[in-house]
Coordinates of C-alpha atoms and ligand atoms in Angstrom, one line a residue:
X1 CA 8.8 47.4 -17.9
X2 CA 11.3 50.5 -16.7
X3 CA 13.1 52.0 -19.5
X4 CA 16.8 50.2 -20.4
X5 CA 16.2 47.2 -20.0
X6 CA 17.3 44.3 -22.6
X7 CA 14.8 43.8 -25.5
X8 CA 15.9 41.9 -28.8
X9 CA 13.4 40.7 -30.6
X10 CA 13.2 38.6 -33.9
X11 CA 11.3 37.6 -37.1
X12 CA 12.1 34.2 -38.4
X13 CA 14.6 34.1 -41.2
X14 CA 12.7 34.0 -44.5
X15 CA 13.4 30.9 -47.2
X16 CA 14.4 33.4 -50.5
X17 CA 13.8 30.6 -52.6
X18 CA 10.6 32.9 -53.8
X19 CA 9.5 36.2 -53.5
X20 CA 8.0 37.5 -50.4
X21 CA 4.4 37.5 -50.1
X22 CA 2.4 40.1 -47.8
X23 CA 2.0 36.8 -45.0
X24 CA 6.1 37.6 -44.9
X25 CA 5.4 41.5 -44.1
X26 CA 3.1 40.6 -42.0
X27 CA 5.6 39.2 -39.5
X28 CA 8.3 41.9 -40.5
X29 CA 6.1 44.8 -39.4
X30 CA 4.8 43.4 -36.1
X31 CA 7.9 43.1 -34.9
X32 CA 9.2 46.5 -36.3
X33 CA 6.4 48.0 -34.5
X34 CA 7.7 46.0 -31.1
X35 CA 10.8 47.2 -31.6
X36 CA 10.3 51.1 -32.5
X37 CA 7.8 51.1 -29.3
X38 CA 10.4 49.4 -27.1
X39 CA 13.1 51.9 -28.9
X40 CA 10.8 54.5 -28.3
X41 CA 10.4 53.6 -24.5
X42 CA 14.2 54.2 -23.7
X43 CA 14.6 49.9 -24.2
X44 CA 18.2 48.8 -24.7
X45 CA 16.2 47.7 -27.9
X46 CA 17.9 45.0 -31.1
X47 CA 15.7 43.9 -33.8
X48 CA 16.8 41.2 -36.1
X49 CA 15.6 39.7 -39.4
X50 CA 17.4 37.6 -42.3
X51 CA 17.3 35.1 -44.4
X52 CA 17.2 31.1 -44.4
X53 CA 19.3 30.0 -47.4
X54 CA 20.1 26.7 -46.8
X55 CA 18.5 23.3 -47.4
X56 CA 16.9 21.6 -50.2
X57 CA 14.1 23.7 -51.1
X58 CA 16.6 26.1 -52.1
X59 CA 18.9 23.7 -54.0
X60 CA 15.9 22.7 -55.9
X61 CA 14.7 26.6 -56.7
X62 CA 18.1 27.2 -58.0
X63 CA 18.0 24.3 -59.9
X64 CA 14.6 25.2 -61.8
X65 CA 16.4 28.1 -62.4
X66 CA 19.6 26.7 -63.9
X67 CA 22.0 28.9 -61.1
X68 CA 23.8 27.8 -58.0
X69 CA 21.9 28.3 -54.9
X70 CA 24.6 30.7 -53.9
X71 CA 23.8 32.7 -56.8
X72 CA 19.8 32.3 -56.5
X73 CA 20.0 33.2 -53.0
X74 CA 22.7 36.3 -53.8
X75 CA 20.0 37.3 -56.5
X76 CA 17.0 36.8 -54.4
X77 CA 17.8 38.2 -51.3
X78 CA 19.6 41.8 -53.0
X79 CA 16.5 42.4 -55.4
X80 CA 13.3 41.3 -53.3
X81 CA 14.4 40.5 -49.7
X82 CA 16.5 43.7 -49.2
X83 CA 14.0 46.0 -50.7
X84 CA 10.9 44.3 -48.7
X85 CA 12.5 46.3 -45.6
X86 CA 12.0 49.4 -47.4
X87 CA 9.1 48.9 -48.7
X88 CA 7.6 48.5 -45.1
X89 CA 9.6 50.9 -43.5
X90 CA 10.7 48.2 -41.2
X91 CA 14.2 49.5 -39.2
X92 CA 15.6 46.2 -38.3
X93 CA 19.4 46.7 -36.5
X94 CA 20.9 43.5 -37.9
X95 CA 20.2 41.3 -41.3
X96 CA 21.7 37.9 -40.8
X97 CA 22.1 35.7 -43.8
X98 CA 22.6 32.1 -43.5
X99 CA 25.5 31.5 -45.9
X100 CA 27.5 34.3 -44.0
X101 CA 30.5 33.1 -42.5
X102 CA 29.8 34.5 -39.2
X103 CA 26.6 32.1 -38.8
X104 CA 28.4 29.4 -40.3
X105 CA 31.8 29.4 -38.4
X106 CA 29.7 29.5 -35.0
X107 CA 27.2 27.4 -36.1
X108 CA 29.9 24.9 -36.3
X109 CA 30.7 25.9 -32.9
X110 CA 27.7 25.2 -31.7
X111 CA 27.1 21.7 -33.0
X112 CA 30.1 20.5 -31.7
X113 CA 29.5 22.0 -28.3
X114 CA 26.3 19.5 -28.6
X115 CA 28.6 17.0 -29.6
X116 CA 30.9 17.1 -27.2
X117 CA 28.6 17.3 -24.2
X118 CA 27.0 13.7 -26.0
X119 CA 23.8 15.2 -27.3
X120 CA 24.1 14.2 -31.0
X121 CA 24.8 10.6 -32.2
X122 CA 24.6 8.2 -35.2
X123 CA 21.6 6.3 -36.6
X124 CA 19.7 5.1 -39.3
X125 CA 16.3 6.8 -40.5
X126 CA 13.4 6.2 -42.5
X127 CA 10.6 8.8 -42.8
X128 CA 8.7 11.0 -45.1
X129 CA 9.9 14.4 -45.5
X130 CA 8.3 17.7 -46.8
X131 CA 10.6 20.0 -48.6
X132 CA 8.0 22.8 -48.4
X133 CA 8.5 22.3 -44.8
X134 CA 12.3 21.3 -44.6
X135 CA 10.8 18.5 -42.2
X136 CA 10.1 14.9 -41.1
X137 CA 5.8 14.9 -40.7
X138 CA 4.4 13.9 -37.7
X139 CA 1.2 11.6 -38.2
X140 CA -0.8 14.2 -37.4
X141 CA 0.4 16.2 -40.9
X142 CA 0.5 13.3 -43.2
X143 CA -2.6 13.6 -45.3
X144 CA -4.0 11.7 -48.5
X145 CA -3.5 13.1 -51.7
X146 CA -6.5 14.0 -54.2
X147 CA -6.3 14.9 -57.6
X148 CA -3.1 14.6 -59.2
X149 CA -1.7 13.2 -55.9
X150 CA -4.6 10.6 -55.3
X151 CA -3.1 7.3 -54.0
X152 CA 0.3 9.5 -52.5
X153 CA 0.6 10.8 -48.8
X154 CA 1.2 14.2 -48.7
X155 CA 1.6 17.4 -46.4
X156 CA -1.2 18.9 -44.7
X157 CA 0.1 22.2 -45.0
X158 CA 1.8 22.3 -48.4
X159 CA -0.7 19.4 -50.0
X160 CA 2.1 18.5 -52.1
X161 CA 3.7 14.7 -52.0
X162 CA 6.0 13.6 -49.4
X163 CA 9.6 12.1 -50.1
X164 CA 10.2 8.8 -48.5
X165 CA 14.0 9.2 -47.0
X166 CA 16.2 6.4 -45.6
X167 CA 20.0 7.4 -44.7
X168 CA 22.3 7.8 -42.2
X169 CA 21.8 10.8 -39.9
X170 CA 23.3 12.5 -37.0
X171 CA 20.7 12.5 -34.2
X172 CA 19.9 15.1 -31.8
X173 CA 18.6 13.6 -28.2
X174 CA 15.4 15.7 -28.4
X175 CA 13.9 12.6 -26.3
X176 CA 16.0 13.6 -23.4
X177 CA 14.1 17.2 -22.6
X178 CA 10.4 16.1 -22.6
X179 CA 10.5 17.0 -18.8
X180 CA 12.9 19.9 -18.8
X181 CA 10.7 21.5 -21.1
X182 CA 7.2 21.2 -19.7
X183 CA 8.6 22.4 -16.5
X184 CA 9.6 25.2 -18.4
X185 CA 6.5 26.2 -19.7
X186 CA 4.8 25.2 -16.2
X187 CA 7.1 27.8 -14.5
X188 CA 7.0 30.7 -17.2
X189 CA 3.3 30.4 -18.4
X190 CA 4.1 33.4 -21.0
X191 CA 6.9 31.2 -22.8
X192 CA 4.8 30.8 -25.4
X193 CA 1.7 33.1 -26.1
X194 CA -1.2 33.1 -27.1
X195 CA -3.0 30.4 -24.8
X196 CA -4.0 28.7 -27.8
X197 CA -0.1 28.5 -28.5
X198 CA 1.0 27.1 -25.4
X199 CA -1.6 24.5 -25.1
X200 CA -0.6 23.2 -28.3
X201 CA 2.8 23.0 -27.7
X202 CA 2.2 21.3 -23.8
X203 CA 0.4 19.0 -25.6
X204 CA 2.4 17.7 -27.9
X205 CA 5.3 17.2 -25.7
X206 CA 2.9 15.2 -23.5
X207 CA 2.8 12.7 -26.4
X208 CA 6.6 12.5 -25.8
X209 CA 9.2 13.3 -27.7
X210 CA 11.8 11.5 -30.3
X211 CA 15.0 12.0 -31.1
X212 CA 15.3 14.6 -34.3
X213 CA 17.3 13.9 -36.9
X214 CA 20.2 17.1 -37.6
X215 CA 22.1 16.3 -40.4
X216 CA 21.6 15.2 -44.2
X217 CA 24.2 13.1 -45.9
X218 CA 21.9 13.5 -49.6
X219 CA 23.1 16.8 -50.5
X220 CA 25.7 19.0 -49.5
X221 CA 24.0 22.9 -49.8
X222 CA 24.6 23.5 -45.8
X223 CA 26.9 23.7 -43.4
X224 CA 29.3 20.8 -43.3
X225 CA 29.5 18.9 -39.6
X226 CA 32.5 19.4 -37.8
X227 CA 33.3 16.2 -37.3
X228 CA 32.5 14.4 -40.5
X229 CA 32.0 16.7 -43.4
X230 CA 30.0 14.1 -45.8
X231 CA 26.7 15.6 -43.7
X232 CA 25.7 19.2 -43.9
X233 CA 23.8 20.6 -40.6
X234 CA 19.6 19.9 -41.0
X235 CA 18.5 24.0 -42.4
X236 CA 16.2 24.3 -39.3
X237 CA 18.9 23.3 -36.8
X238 CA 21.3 26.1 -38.8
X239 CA 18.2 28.4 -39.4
X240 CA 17.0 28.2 -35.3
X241 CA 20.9 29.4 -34.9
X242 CA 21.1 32.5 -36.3
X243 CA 19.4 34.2 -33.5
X244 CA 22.3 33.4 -31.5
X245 CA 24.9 33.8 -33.8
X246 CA 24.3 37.1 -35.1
X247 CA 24.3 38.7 -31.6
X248 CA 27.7 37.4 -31.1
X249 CA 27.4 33.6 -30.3
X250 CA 31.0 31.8 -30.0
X251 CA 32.4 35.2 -31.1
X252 CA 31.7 38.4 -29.0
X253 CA 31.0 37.2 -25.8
X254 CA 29.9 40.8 -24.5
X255 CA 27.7 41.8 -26.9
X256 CA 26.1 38.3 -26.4
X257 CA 25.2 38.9 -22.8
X258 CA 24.2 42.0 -23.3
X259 CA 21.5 41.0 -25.7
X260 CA 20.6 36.9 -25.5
X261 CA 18.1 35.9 -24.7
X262 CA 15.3 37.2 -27.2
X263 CA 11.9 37.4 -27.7
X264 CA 10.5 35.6 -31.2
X265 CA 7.8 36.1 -33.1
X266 CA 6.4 33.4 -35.5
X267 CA 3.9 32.0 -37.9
X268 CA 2.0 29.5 -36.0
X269 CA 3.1 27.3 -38.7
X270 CA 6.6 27.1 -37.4
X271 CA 5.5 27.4 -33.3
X272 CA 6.9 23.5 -32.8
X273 CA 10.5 24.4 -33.7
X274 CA 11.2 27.6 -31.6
X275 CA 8.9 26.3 -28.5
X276 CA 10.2 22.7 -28.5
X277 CA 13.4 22.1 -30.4
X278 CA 14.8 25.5 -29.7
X279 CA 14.8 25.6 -25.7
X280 CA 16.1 21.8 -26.1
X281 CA 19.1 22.8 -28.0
X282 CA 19.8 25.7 -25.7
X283 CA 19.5 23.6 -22.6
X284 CA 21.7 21.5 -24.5
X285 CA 24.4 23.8 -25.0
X286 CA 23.8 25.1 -21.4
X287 CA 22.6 28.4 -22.7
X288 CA 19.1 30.5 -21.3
X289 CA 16.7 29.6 -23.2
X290 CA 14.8 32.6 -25.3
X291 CA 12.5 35.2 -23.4
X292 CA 9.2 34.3 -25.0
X293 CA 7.8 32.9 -28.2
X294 CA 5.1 34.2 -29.4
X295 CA 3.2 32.5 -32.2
X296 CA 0.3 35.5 -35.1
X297 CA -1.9 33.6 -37.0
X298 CA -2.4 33.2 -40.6
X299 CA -3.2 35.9 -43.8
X300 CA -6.2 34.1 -45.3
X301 CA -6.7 34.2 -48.8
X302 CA -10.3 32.9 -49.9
X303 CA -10.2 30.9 -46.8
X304 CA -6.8 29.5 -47.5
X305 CA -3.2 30.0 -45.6
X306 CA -1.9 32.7 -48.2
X307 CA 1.2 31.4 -50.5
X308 CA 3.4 31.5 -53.2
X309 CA 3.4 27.8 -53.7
X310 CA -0.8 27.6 -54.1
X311 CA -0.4 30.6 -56.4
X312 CA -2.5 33.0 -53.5
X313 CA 0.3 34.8 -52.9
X314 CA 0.2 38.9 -53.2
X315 CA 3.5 40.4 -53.0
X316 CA 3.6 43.4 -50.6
X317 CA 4.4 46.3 -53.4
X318 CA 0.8 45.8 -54.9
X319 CA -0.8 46.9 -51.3
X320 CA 1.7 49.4 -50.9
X321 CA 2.4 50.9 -54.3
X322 CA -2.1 52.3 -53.8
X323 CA -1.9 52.8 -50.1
X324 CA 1.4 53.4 -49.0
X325 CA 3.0 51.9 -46.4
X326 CA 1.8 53.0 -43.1
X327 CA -1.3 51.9 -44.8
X328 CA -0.5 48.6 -45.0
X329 CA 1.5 48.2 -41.5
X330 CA -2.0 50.0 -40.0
X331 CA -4.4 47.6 -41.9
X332 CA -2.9 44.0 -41.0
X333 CA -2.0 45.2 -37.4
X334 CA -5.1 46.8 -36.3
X335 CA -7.7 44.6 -38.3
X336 CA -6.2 40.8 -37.0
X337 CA -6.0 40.4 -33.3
X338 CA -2.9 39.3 -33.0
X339 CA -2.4 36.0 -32.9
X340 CA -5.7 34.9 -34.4
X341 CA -5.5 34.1 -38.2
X342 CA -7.2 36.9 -40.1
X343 CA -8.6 37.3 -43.7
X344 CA -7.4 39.9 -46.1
X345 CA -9.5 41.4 -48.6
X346 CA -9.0 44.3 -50.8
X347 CA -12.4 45.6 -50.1
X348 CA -11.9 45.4 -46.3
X349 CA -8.3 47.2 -46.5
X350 CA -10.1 50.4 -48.5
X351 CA -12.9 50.8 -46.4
X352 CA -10.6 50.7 -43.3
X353 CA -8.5 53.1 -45.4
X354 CA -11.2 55.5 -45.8
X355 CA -13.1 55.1 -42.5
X356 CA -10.2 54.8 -40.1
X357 CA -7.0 56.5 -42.0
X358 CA -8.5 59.2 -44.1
X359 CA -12.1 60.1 -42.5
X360 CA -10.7 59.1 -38.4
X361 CA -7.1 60.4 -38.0
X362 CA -6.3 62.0 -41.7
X363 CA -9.3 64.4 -41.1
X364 CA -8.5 65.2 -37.8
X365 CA -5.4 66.9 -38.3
X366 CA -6.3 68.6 -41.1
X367 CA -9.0 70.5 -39.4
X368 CA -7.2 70.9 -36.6
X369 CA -4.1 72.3 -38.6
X370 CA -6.5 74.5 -40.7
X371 CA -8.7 75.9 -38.1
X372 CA -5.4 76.6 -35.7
X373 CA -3.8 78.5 -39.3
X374 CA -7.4 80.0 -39.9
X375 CA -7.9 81.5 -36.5
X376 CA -4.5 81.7 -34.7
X377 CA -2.5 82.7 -37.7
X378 CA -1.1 79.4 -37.5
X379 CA 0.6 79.6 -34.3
X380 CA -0.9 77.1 -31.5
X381 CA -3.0 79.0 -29.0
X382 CA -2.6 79.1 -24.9
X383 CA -5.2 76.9 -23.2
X384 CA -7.6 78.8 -21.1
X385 CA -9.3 77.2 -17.7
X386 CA -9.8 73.6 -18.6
X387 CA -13.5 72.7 -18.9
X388 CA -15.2 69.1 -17.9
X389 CA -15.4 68.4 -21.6
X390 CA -11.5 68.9 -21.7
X391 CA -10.6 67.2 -19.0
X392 CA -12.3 64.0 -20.4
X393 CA -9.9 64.0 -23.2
X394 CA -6.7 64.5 -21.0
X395 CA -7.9 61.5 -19.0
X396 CA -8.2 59.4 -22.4
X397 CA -5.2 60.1 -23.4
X398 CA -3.7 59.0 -20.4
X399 CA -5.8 55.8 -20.4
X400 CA -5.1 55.2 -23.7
X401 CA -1.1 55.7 -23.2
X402 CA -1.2 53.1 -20.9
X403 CA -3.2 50.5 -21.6
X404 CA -1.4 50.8 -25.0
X405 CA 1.9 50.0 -23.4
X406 CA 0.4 47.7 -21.3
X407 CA -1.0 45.9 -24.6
X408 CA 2.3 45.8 -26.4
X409 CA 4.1 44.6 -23.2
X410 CA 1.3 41.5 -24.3
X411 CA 2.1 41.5 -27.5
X412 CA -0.9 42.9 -28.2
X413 CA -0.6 45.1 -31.0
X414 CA -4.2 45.7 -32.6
X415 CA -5.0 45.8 -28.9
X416 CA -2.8 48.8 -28.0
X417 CA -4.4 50.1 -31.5
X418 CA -7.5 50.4 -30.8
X419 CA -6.7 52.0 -27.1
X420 CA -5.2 54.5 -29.3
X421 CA -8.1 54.7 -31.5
X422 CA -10.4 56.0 -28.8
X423 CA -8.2 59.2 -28.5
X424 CA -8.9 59.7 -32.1
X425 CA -12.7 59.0 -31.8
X426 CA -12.8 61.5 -28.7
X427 CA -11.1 64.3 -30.2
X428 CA -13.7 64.0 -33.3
X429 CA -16.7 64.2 -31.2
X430 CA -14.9 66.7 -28.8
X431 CA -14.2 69.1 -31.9
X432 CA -18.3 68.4 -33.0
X433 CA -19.7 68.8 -30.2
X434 CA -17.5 72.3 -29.3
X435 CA -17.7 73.8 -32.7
X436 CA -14.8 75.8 -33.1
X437 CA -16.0 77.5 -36.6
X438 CA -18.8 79.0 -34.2
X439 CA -16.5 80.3 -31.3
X440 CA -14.9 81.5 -33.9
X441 CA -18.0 83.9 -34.7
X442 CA -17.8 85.5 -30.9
X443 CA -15.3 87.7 -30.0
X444 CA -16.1 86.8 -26.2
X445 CA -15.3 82.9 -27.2
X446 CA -11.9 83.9 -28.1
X447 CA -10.3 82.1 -25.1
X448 CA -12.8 79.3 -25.3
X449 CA -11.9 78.7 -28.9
X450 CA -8.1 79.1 -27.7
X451 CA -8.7 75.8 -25.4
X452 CA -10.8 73.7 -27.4
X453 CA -7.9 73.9 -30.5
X454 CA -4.8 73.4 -27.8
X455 CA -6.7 70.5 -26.4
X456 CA -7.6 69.0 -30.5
X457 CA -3.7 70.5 -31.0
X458 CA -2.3 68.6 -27.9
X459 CA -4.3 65.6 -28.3
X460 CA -2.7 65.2 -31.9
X461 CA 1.0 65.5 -30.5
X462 CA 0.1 62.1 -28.1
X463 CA -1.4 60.8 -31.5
X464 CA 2.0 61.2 -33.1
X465 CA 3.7 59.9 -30.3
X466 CA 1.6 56.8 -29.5
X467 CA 1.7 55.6 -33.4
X468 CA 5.1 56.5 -34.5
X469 CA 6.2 52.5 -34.3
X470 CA 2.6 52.0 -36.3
X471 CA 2.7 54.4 -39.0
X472 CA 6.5 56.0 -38.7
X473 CA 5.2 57.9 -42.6
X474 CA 2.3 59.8 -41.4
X475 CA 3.2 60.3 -37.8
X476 CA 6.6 62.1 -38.6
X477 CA 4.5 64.5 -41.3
X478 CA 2.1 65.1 -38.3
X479 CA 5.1 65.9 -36.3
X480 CA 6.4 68.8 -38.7
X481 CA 2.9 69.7 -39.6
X482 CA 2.8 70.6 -36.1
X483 CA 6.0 72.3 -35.8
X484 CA 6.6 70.0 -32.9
X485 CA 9.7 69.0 -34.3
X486 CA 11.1 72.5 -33.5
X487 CA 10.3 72.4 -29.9
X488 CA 10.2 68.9 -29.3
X489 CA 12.6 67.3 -31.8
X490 CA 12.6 64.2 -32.9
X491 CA 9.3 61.9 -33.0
X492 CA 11.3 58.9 -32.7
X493 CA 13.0 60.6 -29.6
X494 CA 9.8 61.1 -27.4
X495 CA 9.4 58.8 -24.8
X496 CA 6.7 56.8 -25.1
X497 CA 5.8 55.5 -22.2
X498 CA 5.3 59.0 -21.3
X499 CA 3.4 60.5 -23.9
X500 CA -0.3 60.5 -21.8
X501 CA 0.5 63.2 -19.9
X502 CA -0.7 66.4 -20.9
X503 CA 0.8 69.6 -22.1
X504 CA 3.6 68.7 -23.9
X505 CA 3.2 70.9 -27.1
X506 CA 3.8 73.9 -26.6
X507 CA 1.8 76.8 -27.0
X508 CA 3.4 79.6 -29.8
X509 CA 4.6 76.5 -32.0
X510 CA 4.1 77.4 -35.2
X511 CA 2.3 74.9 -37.5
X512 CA 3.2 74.6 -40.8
X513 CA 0.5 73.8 -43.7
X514 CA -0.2 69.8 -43.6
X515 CA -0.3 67.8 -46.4
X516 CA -3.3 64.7 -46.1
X517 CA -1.6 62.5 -44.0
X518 CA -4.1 59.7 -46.1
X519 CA -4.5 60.8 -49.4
X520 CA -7.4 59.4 -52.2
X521 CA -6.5 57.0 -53.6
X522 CA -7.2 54.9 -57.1
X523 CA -9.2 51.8 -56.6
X524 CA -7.6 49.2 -57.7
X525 CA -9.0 47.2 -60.6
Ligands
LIG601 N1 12.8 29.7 -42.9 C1 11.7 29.3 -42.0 C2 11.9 30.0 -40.7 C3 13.2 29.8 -40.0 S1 13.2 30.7 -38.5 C4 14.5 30.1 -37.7 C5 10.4 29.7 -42.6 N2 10.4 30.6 -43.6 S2 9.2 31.2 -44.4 O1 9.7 32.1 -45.3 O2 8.5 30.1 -45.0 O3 8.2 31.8 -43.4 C6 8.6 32.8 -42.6 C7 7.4 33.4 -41.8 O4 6.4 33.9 -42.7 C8 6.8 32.5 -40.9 O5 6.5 33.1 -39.6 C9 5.5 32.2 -41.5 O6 4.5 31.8 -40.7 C10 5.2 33.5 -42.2 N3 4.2 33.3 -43.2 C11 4.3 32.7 -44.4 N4 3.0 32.6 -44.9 C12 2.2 33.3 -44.1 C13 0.8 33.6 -44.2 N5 0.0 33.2 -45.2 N6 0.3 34.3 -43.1 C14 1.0 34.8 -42.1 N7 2.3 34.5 -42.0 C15 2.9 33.7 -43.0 O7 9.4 29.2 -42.2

């Protein structure tokens, strides 16, 4: 991609009926670390997040809690959903929130747009519904219950019982785009990613699709329908909006055009909703559809989908409060191909921490810092004549630039990782094998030891570049510890898509003591 083009991206909007879990972060700081890289690349860049707070999962958490949902969601979001951003370091542009009255008043818009063009009409319906899942089941999710729920049908993904419903319902002609839509992902095979993704999807509008039921008549915590204000709006029609309404939808026609349509990322849970339902609507409305879907797997927790309701759930703090938080956005993007589902253990995130963190890139700049302040009085030496053993590092840090970019233009995150990785692993062995503590010991090496600790020096600088949208934490203390930031300025201004080619730090830069970038830390019990 050349730098300035378009590139908004999303998370889903999260239900605050609960607290967030680390399988929420999860999401959050994948697409932070999209966005930042994009930002970083000179991408005319919008990240969005927010919050889901309709519906009748959260009518019924507010209940057990004896408030309104207005005032469970208010609650919620301010003292957990808020603070969740900051506790991942996650630099989102926008927060939309459901219940704001610039979703709702163009939501509105929106459903009567659909209306008027005679997608949406009247009918009767009869089917179970999952409140976990704020949806009818398909078939294919309607398990038998065991245990307390033996003799019930219930979900396969929440394994709590279905609700039989029958009422009157507004009905969206889903039915109507079955062809529309596999042309669609015939003609942009990347519309949803991975493969795995897309073949599910193809496949289940193969089956052929029915009409979907948008509006509930039972309840009235949503947004009322235009044209007949005894049914509130279904909460995943509403929900699927806000990624057009908050970039201007039915209100600021500029901004929209200057940043529709988006990219999404999602749980693979939710895949059938923003691949399917979400293109229909927009075709609907005769809007583009979005840029791309792309569906990460699941946190396991003892082989289970991590959650709150099955009492797995770990909230994010107790990861972050022992590691940090370029720990944790490190650890769940580097360790899970993204994409795949991926198990998190506490032993596996220390070791990684020690190994990879601390021993790989923590160590690396420390030495290099301490022999550059040791034998250079802390001022970063002029490279001599460039040696074969030098030039193999330049030409992996230009490999490793760009197949990093070309990993995250994939989505590819722990891919374009671990292509920054082998610039770390080089450097190591590079700074064994040339033993600058010996050249150190010869006068006549003085040059020699010059090169080998602007190469380790240099190397560092395309470290901090390369993983700034990773770790933003350690890469900015890197940054100073280098006394980049002098010559350079700012990390987060360095182009990224640049930052393989060599000899960007400048020699004379004065370094300035580094802290660990990965201290010890306490085990936890
Ligand atoms: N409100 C809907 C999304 C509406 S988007 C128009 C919703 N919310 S959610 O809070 O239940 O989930 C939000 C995201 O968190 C989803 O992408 C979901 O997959 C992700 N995760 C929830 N539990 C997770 C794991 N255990 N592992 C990985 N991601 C998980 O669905």
């Amino acid at each position: 991609m050349t730098s300035g083009g378009s590139f908004y991206i999303t998370t889903p909007i999260y239900y605050p009926s609960d607290l967030p879990h680390i399988g929420h972060g999860y999401t959050s700081v994948a697409v932070d670390t999209l966005a930042r890289w994009h930002r970083q690349a000179g991408d005319d860049t919008w990240m969005l997040t927010g919050t889901d707070e309709h519906g009748q999962k959260m009518l019924r958490a507010a209940a057990a809690n004896g408030v309104t949902p207005q005032q469970w969601v208010d609650k919620l979001v301010t003292e957990s959903w808020f603070p969740l951003l900051e506790t991942l370091d996650v630099a989102n542009d926008d927060f939309i929130r459901t219940t704001q009255p610039r979703h709702e008043q163009a939501v509105q818009a929106f459903f009567q747009a659909l209306y008027d063009r005679g997608y949406i009409y009247a009918g009767e319906y009869e089917a179970l519904y999952c409140v976990g899942c704020e949806e009818f089941k398909p078939e294919s999710e309607i398990v038998d219950g065991t245990g307390p729920f033996e003799g019930l049908k219930v979900c396969a993904i929440h394994s709590k019982p279905l609700e039989l419903l029958q009422e009157k319902n507004y009905f969206f002609k889903l039915s109507e785009f079955g062809d529309r839509l596999l042309d669609l992902y015939k003609t942009e095979p990347d519309f949803v990613r991975p493969d795995s993704a897309r073949n599910e999807v193809v496949s289940f509008v193969k089956q052929g699709l029915k009409d979907l039921s948008i509006s509930r008549s039972t309840f009235d915590w949503g947004i009322k329908v235009p044209w007949d204000e005894s049914h509130v709006i279904y909460v995943w029609v509403d929900a699927l909006l806000n990624y057009v309404t908050a970039v201007g939808y039915g209100a600021d026609d500029e901004n929209f055009q200057r940043r529709w349509p988006a990219y999404h990322v999602v749980g693979k849970d939710i895949l059938r909703f923003h691949a399917v339902i979400w293109p229909a609507l927009l075709m609907a409305a005769g809007l583009e559809v979005p840029r791309g879907v792309f569906a990460h797997g699941w946190l396991l927790v003892g082989g289970e989908k991590m959650s709150k309701s099955k009492l797995t759930g770990i909230a994010p703090t107790e990861i972050t409060d022992v590691f940090g938080s370029d720990a944790y956005r490190f650890y769940f993007l580097s360790a899970i191909p993204f994409g795949h589902d991926g198990s998190f253990s506490w032993e596996d995130l220390s070791a990684r921490y020690q190994a990879e963190l601390a021993n790989g890139f923590g160590n690396l700049a420390s030495r290099t810092t301490a022999m550059i302040e040791r034998y250079f009085e802390g001022i970063v030496p002029v490279p001599g004549e460039y040696a074969e053993s030098d030039l193999a590092v330049h030409k992996t840090v230009a490999d490793a630039a760009a197949a990093a970019d070309a990993a995250i233009e994939r989505f590819r995150i722990d891919e374009a990782i671990s292509a920054v990785w082998t610039i770390v692993d080089e450097l190591n062995g590079y700074i064994t094998d040339n033993a600058p503590w010996m050249l150190a010991k010869d006068d006549a090496q003085r040059a020699r030891l010059g090169t080998v600790l602007y190469t380790a020096a240099e190397g560092l600088r395309a470290l901090a570049v390369l993983l700034s949208p990773v770790m933003p934490e350690a890469t900015e203390k890197l940054w100073v510890g280098l006394g980049a930031a002098e010559t350079l300025g700012r990390l987060q201004d360095q182009p990224i898509r640049a930052a393989g080619g060599w000899g960007a730090l400048r020699p004379g830069t004065s370094v300035n003591g580094l802290a660990p970038l990965f201290p010890r830390v306490e085990q936890p019990a």
